[in-house]
Amino acid sequence: MNSDNITLVDLAKAVANDEFVYFYQPQVSMVTGTLSGAEALIRWKKSDTELISPIHFIPLAESSGFIKEITISMISKLIRDMVIINDLNPALTVSFNASAKDFSSPLLVDTIEQAARDHQVNIASLRIELTESVILESDEHTAGNLKRLEELGVGLEMDDFGTGFSSLDMLGQLPFSAVKLDQGIISRMRTSGKNRTIALSSIRMAHSLGMDIVAEGIESRDSYVFLQNAGCTTGQGYWISRPLPLDKYLAFSSKERHWPALRLGLFHMAQLDHIQWRKALMESVFFRSFSEGERSSVDPIIAANDHDHTTCRLGKWYYGQKLEYAGNSLFDALEEPHRRLHEIGR
Ligand code: C2E
Ligand code: CA
Ligand code: CA
């Protein structure tokens, strides 16, 4: 069966017969090098031997609006699966894909809220991935329903970041806590320096907005290490694992596994933050001395950075590594100029 011969009647029967299931694709924290969670990806299990990919039925479901029925029927399964996953490891997150139409009524958010109220799930483990269609097709209820999710503590991730026309603009419009770099950007990184610059700039920008950065479509160790050095925080892709049925995902999670955990990527980000902070500080001093009484437009940048040298991003990285690198002369030499810079800032 493929996209050409699937009808809405088929989809309605599949919901009625409970034929949709989630597969879970593992995600790894690039900071610690351990499993951090999974993305739930829908599959249509027509029989024990026939598994239909979402690319054959999600477009029809979305364009017809039937996706709402599918999502609502799946959310209770997701919650059931999450209970099992979090029983094994409470730290594992689960993210699922939602469409614009899922937010035109309060039903989805109500269902999630009820599950949280009944303590069925730890709401902090739940993430929702949204594409820009949520903005482009939003109605007057969408923003309110998404706001409720944010208030519940559900993380919102912008999926396929870097593909659409309005991605950048959207980041400012909805309460996203993370972006998911599109796999196209990641696969094109290999082909030219220009594409690598696009990937690096997207990561840098999301980081400046204080967001986590998930990279998907990682198919090799080289891509993993490149993205890690660039400052991505979470990785997903065939190199780590293909999407797995729940029992296989549970087996995968229960094994002790480690992926590269190089912290230099975040260090690089912290350094850039500092350069920006130092520049803002100097601009602020300059601006104040020349325009007495007026407020500097760069103040918010400074305000956003703590004057405490142990809690700024570089400080967090530095003091977090202290045990590991203490005694290394280059590492120790970083402390004094960093502390002095903060004193001057104060
Ligand atoms: P997506 O959200 O961008 O999901 C990532 C897709 O990339 C998945 O395809 C995944 O299997 C695939 N993938 C993961 N790692 C790699 C890799 O290393 N290399 C390559 N080439 N591909 C990789 P899948 O499962 O076929 O899903 C396709 C799309 O269907 C998803 O794209 C998402 O937009 C949609 N979708 C899946 N499940 C749901 C759902 O429950 N609800 C809705 N509304 N959409 C869904
Ligand atoms: Ca997704
Ligand atoms: Ca995606």
Short mmCIF file of C-alpha atoms in Angstrom, two decimals, residues 24-201:
data_model
loop_
_atom_site.label_atom_id
_atom_site.label_comp_id
_atom_site.label_asym_id
_atom_site.label_seq_id
_atom_site.Cartn_x
_atom_site.Cartn_y
_atom_site.Cartn_z
CA TYR A 24 10.91 5.05 19.19
CA GLN A 25 14.12 6.45 17.77
CA PRO A 26 16.79 6.85 20.45
CA GLN A 27 18.29 10.28 21.16
CA VAL A 28 21.67 10.85 22.80
CA SER A 29 22.88 13.73 24.93
CA MET A 30 25.99 15.02 23.16
CA VAL A 31 27.07 16.57 26.45
CA THR A 32 27.11 13.40 28.56
CA GLY A 33 27.31 10.81 25.76
CA THR A 34 24.40 8.81 27.18
CA LEU A 35 20.86 8.02 26.03
CA SER A 36 18.55 10.97 26.75
CA GLY A 37 15.24 9.86 25.25
CA ALA A 38 13.47 9.12 21.99
CA GLU A 39 11.27 10.54 19.26
CA ALA A 40 7.98 8.66 18.82
CA LEU A 41 7.33 8.02 15.11
CA ILE A 42 4.04 6.61 13.96
CA ARG A 43 3.76 3.40 11.89
CA TRP A 44 0.67 1.72 10.46
CA LYS A 45 0.85 -1.95 11.36
CA LYS A 46 -1.54 -3.45 8.82
CA SER A 47 -0.53 -6.99 9.68
CA ASP A 48 2.36 -8.75 11.37
CA THR A 49 4.35 -8.43 8.18
CA GLU A 50 3.15 -5.13 6.71
CA LEU A 51 4.35 -1.89 8.25
CA ILE A 52 3.39 1.32 6.43
CA SER A 53 5.61 4.40 6.73
CA PRO A 54 4.02 7.73 7.81
CA ILE A 55 5.15 9.37 4.58
CA HIS A 56 2.37 7.38 2.85
CA PHE A 57 -0.52 8.49 5.05
CA ILE A 58 0.40 11.54 7.19
CA PRO A 59 0.11 14.01 4.27
CA LEU A 60 -3.48 12.82 3.53
CA ALA A 61 -4.31 12.81 7.25
CA GLU A 62 -2.99 16.36 7.61
CA SER A 63 -4.63 17.84 4.52
CA SER A 64 -8.00 16.30 5.37
CA GLY A 65 -7.93 17.17 9.07
CA PHE A 66 -8.23 13.47 10.01
CA ILE A 67 -4.87 13.82 11.76
CA LYS A 68 -6.79 15.10 14.81
CA GLU A 69 -8.48 11.70 15.20
CA ILE A 70 -5.16 9.90 14.76
CA THR A 71 -3.31 12.11 17.25
CA ILE A 72 -6.00 11.78 19.91
CA SER A 73 -6.11 8.01 19.52
CA MET A 74 -2.28 7.89 19.75
CA ILE A 75 -1.76 10.17 22.73
CA SER A 76 -3.22 7.64 25.16
CA LYS A 77 -0.88 4.98 23.70
CA LEU A 78 2.02 7.38 24.03
CA ILE A 79 1.21 8.00 27.68
CA ARG A 80 0.96 4.25 28.29
CA ASP A 81 4.34 3.71 26.63
CA MET A 82 5.87 6.61 28.58
CA VAL A 83 4.87 5.04 31.89
CA ILE A 84 6.76 1.88 30.89
CA ILE A 85 9.79 3.82 29.59
CA ASN A 86 10.00 6.08 32.65
CA ASP A 87 9.61 3.11 34.99
CA LEU A 88 12.84 1.85 33.48
CA ASN A 89 14.54 5.24 33.49
CA PRO A 90 12.74 8.38 34.73
CA ALA A 91 15.28 10.64 33.01
CA LEU A 92 14.34 9.56 29.48
CA THR A 93 12.32 12.09 27.48
CA VAL A 94 9.77 11.27 24.78
CA SER A 95 8.91 13.64 21.97
CA PHE A 96 6.06 13.29 19.53
CA ASN A 97 5.01 15.05 16.34
CA ALA A 98 1.90 17.17 16.29
CA SER A 99 0.27 19.09 13.48
CA ALA A 100 -1.28 22.54 13.30
CA LYS A 101 -4.80 21.09 13.30
CA ASP A 102 -4.14 19.29 16.60
CA PHE A 103 -4.28 22.69 18.31
CA SER A 104 -7.45 24.08 16.80
CA SER A 105 -9.40 22.56 19.69
CA PRO A 106 -8.36 22.17 23.34
CA LEU A 107 -8.80 18.36 23.24
CA LEU A 108 -5.13 17.39 22.87
CA VAL A 109 -3.97 19.79 25.58
CA ASP A 110 -6.87 18.70 27.85
CA THR A 111 -5.84 15.05 27.43
CA ILE A 112 -2.21 15.81 28.28
CA GLU A 113 -3.26 17.93 31.25
CA GLN A 114 -5.50 15.16 32.55
CA ALA A 115 -2.68 12.59 32.24
CA ALA A 116 -0.38 14.90 34.18
CA ARG A 117 -3.04 15.52 36.84
CA ASP A 118 -3.59 11.78 37.28
CA HIS A 119 0.20 11.43 37.67
CA GLN A 120 0.21 9.03 34.77
CA VAL A 121 3.23 10.76 33.28
CA ASN A 122 5.98 13.03 34.38
CA ILE A 123 5.09 15.97 32.22
CA ALA A 124 8.68 17.24 32.20
CA SER A 125 9.65 14.16 30.14
CA LEU A 126 7.25 15.08 27.36
CA ARG A 127 8.22 17.13 24.29
CA ILE A 128 6.16 18.10 21.28
CA GLU A 129 7.70 18.65 17.85
CA LEU A 130 6.00 21.22 15.66
CA THR A 131 6.72 22.36 12.13
CA GLU A 132 6.09 25.81 10.80
CA SER A 133 2.69 24.67 9.53
CA VAL A 134 1.54 25.32 13.10
CA ILE A 135 2.01 29.04 12.50
CA LEU A 136 1.07 29.08 8.85
CA GLU A 137 -2.18 27.19 9.44
CA SER A 138 -2.89 28.45 12.94
CA ASP A 139 -6.32 29.72 13.90
CA GLU A 140 -7.32 31.89 16.82
CA HIS A 141 -7.13 28.93 19.26
CA THR A 142 -3.65 27.65 18.37
CA ALA A 143 -1.50 30.15 20.27
CA GLY A 144 -3.66 29.81 23.42
CA ASN A 145 -3.48 26.01 23.38
CA LEU A 146 0.30 26.07 22.88
CA LYS A 147 0.66 28.56 25.72
CA ARG A 148 -1.23 26.16 27.98
CA LEU A 149 1.22 23.40 27.04
CA GLU A 150 4.15 25.62 27.91
CA GLU A 151 2.56 26.41 31.26
CA LEU A 152 2.12 22.71 31.91
CA GLY A 153 5.88 22.34 31.42
CA VAL A 154 5.78 20.48 28.11
CA GLY A 155 8.82 21.36 25.97
CA LEU A 156 8.06 22.61 22.47
CA GLU A 157 10.60 21.85 19.75
CA MET A 158 10.68 23.42 16.32
CA ASP A 159 11.02 20.54 13.85
CA ASP A 160 12.79 20.73 10.48
CA PHE A 161 14.52 23.95 11.49
CA GLY A 162 16.22 25.65 8.59
CA THR A 163 13.92 24.42 5.82
CA GLY A 164 10.92 26.73 5.72
CA PHE A 165 10.55 30.34 4.89
CA SER A 166 9.42 31.60 8.24
CA SER A 167 11.43 29.45 10.63
CA LEU A 168 13.43 32.34 12.03
CA ASP A 169 10.42 34.53 12.48
CA MET A 170 8.50 31.67 14.12
CA LEU A 171 11.10 31.21 16.82
CA GLY A 172 10.08 34.53 18.25
CA GLN A 173 6.34 33.86 17.99
CA LEU A 174 5.95 30.64 19.96
CA PRO A 175 7.48 29.48 23.24
CA PHE A 176 10.00 27.01 21.78
CA SER A 177 12.58 25.50 24.10
CA ALA A 178 14.55 23.67 21.40
CA VAL A 179 15.09 23.49 17.67
CA LYS A 180 15.59 20.35 15.61
CA LEU A 181 18.00 20.95 12.78
CA ASP A 182 16.57 19.55 9.59
CA GLN A 183 18.24 16.40 8.31
CA GLY A 184 18.66 18.00 4.88
CA ILE A 185 20.98 20.61 6.42
CA ILE A 186 22.92 17.85 8.10
CA SER A 187 23.34 15.70 5.01
CA ARG A 188 24.31 18.73 2.87
CA MET A 189 26.98 19.67 5.43
CA ARG A 190 29.16 17.03 3.84
CA THR A 191 28.96 18.58 0.39
CA SER A 192 30.35 22.09 0.84
CA GLY A 193 31.89 24.60 3.19
CA LYS A 194 28.93 26.90 2.50
CA ASN A 195 26.49 24.27 3.82
CA ARG A 196 28.66 23.73 6.87
CA THR A 197 28.52 27.49 7.53
CA ILE A 198 24.70 27.37 7.25
CA ALA A 199 24.60 24.54 9.79
CA LEU A 200 26.99 26.35 12.14
CA SER A 201 25.09 29.64 11.90
#
